[in-house]
Coordinates of N, CA and C in Angstrom, one line a residue:
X23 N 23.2 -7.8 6.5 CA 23.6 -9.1 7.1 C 22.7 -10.2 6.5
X24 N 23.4 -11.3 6.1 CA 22.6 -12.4 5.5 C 21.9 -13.2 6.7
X25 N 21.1 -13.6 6.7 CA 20.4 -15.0 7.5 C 20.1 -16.3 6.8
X26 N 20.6 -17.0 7.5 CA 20.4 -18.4 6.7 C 18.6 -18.8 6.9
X27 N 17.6 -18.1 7.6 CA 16.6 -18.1 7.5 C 15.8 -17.9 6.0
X28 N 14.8 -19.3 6.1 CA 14.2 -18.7 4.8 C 12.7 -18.0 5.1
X29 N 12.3 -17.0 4.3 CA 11.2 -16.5 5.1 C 10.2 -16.8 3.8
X30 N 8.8 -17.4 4.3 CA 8.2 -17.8 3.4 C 6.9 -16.4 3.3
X31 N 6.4 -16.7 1.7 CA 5.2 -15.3 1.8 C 4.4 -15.4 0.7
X32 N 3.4 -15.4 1.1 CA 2.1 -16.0 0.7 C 2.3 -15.2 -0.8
X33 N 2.0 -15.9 -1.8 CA 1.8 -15.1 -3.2 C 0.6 -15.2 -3.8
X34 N -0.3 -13.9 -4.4 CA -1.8 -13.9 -5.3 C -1.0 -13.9 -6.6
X35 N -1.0 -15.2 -7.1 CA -1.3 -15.6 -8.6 C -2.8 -15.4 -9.2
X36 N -2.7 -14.7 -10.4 CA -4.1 -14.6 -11.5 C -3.6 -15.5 -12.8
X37 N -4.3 -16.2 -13.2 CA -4.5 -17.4 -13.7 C -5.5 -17.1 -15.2
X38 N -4.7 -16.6 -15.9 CA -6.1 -16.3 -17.4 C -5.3 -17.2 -18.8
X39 N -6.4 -18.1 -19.5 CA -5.9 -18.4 -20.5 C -5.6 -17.0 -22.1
X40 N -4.8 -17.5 -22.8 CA -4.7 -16.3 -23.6 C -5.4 -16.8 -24.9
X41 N -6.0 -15.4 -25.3 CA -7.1 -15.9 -26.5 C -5.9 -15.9 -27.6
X42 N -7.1 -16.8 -28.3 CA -6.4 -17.7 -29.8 C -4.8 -18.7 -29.6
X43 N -5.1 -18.9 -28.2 CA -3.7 -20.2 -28.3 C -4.5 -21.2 -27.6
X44 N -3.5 -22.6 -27.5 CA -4.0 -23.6 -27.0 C -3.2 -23.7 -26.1
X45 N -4.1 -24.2 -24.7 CA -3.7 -24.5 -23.5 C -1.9 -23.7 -23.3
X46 N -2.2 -22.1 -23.3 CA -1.1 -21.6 -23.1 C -2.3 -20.5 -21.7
X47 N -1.6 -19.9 -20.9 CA -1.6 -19.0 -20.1 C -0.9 -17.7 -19.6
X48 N -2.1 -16.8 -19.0 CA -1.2 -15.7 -18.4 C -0.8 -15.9 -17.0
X49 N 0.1 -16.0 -16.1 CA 0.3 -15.8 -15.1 C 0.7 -14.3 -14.2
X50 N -0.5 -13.8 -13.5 CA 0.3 -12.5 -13.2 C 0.4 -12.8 -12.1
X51 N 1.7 -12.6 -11.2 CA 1.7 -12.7 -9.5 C 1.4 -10.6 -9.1
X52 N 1.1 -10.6 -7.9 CA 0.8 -9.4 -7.1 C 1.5 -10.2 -6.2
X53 N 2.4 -9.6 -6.0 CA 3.2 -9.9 -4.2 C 3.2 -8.0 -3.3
X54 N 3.3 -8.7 -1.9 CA 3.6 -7.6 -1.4 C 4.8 -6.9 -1.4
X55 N 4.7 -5.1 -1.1 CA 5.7 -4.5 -1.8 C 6.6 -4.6 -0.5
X56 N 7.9 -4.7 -0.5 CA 8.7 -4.3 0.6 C 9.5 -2.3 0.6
X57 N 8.6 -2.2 1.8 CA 8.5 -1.0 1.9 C 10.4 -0.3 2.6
X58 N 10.8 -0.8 3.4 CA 11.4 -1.0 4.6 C 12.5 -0.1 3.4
X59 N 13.1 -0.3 2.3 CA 14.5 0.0 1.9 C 13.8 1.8 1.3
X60 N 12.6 2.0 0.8 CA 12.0 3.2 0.8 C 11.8 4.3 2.0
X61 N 11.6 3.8 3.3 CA 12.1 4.2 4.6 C 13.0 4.6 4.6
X62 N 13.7 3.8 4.9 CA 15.2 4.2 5.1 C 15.6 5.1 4.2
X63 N 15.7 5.0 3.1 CA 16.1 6.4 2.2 C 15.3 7.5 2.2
X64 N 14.2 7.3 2.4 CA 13.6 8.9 3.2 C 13.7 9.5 4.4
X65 N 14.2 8.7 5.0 CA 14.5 9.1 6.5 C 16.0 10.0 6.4
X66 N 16.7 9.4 5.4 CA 18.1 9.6 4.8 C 18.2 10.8 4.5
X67 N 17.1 10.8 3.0 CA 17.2 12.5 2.4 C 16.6 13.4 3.8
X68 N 16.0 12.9 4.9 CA 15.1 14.2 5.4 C 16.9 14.8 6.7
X69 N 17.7 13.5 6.6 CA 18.4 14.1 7.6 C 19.0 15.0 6.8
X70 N 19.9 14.5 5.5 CA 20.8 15.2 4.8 C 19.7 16.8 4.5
X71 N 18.6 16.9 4.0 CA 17.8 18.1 3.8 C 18.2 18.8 5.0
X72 N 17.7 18.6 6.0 CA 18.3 19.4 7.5 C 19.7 20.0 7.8
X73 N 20.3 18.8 7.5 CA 21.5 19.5 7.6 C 22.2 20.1 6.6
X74 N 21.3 20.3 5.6 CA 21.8 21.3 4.5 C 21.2 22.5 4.9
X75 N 19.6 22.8 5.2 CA 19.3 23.9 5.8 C 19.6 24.9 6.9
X76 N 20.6 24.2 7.5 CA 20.7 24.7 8.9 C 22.4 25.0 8.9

């Protein structure tokens, strides 16, 4: 289901200039991972595992 909510989230940008250019940069972001769709599919294989065992 969509939500018209927008959810805001804090982002760590790393900020390095790159050698031998002028006024160019690296930008790396690290955001946090969303775990929640990894869940769910492990919870998934463990039912289907079960009920293959049994």
């Amino acid at each position: 289901m969509i939500l018209d909510e927008e959810v805001q989230q804090q982002r760590k940008l790393k900020i390095e200039p790159i050698q031998g250019s002028y006024n160019s940069y690296l930008v790396d972001e690290k955001g946090k991972r969303d775990w929640s769709g990894n869940i769910y599919l492990a919870c998934l294989a463990t039912i289907l595992v079960i009920a293959f065992f049994t």
